[in-house]
Short mmCIF file of C-alpha atoms in Angstrom, two decimals:
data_model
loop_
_atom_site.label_atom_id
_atom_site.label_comp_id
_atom_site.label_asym_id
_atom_site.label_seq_id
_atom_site.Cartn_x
_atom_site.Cartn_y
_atom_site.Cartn_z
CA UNK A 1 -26.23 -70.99 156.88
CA UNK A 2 -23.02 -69.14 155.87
CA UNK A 3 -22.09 -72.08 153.54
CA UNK A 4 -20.73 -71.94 149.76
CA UNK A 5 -21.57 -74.44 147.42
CA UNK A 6 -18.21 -74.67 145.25
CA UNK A 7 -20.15 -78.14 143.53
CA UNK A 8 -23.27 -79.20 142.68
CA UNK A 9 -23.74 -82.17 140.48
CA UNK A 10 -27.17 -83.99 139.52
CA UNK A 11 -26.30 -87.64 139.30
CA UNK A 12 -29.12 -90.22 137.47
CA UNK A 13 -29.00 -93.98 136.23
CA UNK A 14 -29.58 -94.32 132.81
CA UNK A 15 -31.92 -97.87 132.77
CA UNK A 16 -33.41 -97.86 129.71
CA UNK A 17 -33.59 -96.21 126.27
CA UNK A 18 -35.30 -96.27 122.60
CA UNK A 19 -34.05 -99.18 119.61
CA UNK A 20 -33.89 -96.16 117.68
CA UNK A 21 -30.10 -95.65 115.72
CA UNK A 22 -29.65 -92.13 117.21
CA UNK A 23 -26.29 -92.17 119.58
CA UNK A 24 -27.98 -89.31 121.44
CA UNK A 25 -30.74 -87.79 123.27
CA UNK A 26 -30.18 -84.10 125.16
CA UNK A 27 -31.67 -83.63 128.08
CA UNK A 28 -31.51 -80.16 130.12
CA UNK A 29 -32.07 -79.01 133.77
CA UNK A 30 -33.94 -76.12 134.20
CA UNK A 31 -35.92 -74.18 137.49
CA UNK A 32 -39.42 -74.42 138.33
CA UNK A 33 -40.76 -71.08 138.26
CA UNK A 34 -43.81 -69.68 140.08
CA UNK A 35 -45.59 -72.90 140.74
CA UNK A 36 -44.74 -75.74 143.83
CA UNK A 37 -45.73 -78.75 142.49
CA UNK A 38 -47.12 -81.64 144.65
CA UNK A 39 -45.46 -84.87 143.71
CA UNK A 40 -48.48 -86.65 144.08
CA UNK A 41 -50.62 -84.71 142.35
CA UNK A 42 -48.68 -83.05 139.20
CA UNK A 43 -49.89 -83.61 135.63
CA UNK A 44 -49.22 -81.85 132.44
CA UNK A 45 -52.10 -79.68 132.82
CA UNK A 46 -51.67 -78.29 136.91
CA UNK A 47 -48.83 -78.59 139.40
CA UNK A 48 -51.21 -79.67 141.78
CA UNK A 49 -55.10 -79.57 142.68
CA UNK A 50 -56.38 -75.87 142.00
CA UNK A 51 -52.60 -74.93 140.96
CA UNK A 52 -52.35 -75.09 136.79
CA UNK A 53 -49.58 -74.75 134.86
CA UNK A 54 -49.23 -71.68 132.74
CA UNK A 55 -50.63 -72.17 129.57
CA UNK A 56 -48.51 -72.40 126.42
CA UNK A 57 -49.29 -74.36 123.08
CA UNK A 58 -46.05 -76.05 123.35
CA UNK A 59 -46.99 -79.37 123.79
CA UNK A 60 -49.47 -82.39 121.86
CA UNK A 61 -52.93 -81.05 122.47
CA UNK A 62 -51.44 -77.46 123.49
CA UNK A 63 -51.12 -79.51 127.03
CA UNK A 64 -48.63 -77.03 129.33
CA UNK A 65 -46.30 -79.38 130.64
CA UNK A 66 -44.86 -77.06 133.10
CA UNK A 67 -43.14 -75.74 129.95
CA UNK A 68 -44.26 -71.69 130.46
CA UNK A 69 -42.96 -71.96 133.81
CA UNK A 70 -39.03 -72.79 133.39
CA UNK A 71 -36.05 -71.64 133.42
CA UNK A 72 -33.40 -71.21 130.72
CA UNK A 73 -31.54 -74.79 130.87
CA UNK A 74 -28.62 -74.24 133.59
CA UNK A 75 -27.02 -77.56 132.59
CA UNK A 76 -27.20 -79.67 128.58
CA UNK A 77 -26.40 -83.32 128.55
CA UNK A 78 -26.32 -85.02 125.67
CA UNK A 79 -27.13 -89.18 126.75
CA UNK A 80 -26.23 -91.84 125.56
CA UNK A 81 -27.21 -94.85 125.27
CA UNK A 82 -25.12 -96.70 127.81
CA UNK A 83 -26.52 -97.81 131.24
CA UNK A 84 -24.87 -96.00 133.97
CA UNK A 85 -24.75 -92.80 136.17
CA UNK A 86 -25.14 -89.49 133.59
CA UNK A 87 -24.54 -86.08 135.15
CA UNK A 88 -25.78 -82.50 135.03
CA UNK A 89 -23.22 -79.86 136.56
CA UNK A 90 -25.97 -77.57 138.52
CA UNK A 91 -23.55 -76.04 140.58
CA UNK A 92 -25.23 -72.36 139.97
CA UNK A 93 -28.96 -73.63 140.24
CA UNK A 94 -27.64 -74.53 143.53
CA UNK A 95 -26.12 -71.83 144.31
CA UNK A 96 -29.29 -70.07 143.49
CA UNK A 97 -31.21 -71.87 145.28
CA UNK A 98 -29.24 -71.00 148.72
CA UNK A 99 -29.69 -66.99 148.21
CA UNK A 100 -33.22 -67.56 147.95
CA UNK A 101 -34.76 -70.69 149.20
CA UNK A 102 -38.54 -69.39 149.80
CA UNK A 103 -38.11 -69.90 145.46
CA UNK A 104 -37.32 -73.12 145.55
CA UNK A 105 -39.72 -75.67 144.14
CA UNK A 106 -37.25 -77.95 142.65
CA UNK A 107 -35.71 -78.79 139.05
CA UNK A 108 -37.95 -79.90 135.93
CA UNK A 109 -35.35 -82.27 133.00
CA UNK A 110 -36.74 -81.55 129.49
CA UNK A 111 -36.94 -84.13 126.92
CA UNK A 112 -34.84 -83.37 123.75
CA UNK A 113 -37.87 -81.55 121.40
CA UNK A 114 -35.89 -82.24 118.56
CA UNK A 115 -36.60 -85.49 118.29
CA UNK A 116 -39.85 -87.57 117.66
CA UNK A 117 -41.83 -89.03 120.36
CA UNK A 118 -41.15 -92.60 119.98
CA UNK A 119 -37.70 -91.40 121.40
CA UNK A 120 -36.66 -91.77 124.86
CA UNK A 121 -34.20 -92.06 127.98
CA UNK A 122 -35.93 -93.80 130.90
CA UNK A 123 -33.90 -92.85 134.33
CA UNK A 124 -34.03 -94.79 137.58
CA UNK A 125 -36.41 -93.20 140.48
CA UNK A 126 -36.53 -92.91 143.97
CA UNK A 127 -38.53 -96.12 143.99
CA UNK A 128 -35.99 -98.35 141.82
CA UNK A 129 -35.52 -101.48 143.35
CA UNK A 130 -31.81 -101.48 143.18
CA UNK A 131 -30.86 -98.31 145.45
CA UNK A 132 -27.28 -97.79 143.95
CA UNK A 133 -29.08 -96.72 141.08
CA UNK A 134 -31.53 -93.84 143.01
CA UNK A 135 -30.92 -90.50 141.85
CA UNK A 136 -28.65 -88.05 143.98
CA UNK A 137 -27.52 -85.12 144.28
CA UNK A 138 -23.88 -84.74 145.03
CA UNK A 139 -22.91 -81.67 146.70
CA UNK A 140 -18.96 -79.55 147.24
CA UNK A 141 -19.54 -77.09 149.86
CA UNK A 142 -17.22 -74.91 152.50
CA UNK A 143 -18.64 -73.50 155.80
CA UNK A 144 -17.31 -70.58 157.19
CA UNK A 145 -16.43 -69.87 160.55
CA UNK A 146 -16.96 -66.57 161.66
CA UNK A 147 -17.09 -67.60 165.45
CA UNK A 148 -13.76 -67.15 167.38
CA UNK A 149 -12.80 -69.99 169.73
CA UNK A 150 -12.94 -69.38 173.35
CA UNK A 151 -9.90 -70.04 175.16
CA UNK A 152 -9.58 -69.21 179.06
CA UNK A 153 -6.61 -70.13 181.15
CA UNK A 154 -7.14 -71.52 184.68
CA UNK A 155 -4.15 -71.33 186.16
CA UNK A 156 -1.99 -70.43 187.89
CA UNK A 157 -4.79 -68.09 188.75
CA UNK A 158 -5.31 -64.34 187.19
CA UNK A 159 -2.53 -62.32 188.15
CA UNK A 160 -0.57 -64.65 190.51
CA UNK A 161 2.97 -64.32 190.69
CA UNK A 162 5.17 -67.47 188.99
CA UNK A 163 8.90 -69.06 189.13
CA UNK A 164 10.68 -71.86 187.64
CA UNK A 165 8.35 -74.57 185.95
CA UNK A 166 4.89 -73.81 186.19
CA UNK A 167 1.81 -76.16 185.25
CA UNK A 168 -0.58 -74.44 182.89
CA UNK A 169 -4.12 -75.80 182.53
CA UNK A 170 -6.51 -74.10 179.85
CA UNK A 171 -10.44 -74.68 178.22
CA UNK A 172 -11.43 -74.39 174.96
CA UNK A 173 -14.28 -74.08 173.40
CA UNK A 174 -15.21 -73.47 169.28
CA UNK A 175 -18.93 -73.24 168.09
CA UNK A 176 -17.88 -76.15 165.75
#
């Protein structure tokens, strides 16, 4: 609380890719909208048990693919085909996502549609045996303090009268 996300950066390994001669493949972040998916239990058709996806004829076999219920892309990345770390600049997402967190059911990446499906990008998971290569999310915020510290002195005692060199002792205190 009372936070501001200045940075917001979505960071993914890059482990794999098509043969295919095309230098790039774009890949954009958008919302979820209207639907909390269930990890576990998401497929192209529902979000979850009982919980489908809007429908849209999008997709191979007018299959939804969550695609009715995004966003407009917050962040474009075109990838390459060089292993490594790519990153999405989601810094308003975020920022977003702070004002109203009850609307917060995560982010959805989007496979480049203009290009055929025997292209690709595969990204390292949460699962990937090598953990410097797990996805993260790399975040620039400031706090603000709006709490006063608490100082009291403790003597000499209130109102006593002084001369010459005096000792002062003091407490502190800051809610931080």
């Amino acid at each position: 609380a009372g936070a501001t996300i200045e940075d917001a950066r979505l960071n993914l390994a890059l482990v794999q890719s098509d043969l295919i001669l095309d230098l790039t493949y774009t890949v954009t972040a958008h919302k979820l909208l209207g639907r909390n998916p269930v990890i576990t239990a998401t497929t192209g058709y529902s979000a979850s048990a009982g919980n489908p996806w809007t429908a849209n004829a999008c997709c191979f076999n007018n299959i939804p693919m969550a695609q009715a219920n995004l966003s407009p892309a917050y962040a474009t990345r075109a990838v390459d085909k060089i292993p490594g770390f790519k990153v999405w600049d989601i810094t308003a997402m975020v920022q977003e996502r702070m004002q109203t967190p009850a609307d917060n059911f995560g982010l959805l990446l989007n496979a480049d549609t203009t290009k055929p499906g025997d292209r690709y990008r595969y990204f390292a998971s949460m699962e990937h045996a090598a953990a410097t290569l797990r996805p993260f999310l790399d975040v620039t915020y400031s706090a603000s303090d709006t709490t006063p510290p608490a100082v009291a002195v403790t003597a000499p005692a209130n109102n006593a009268s002084v001369s010459g060199m005096t000792p002062l002792q003091a407490a502190a205190s800051d809610n931080l």
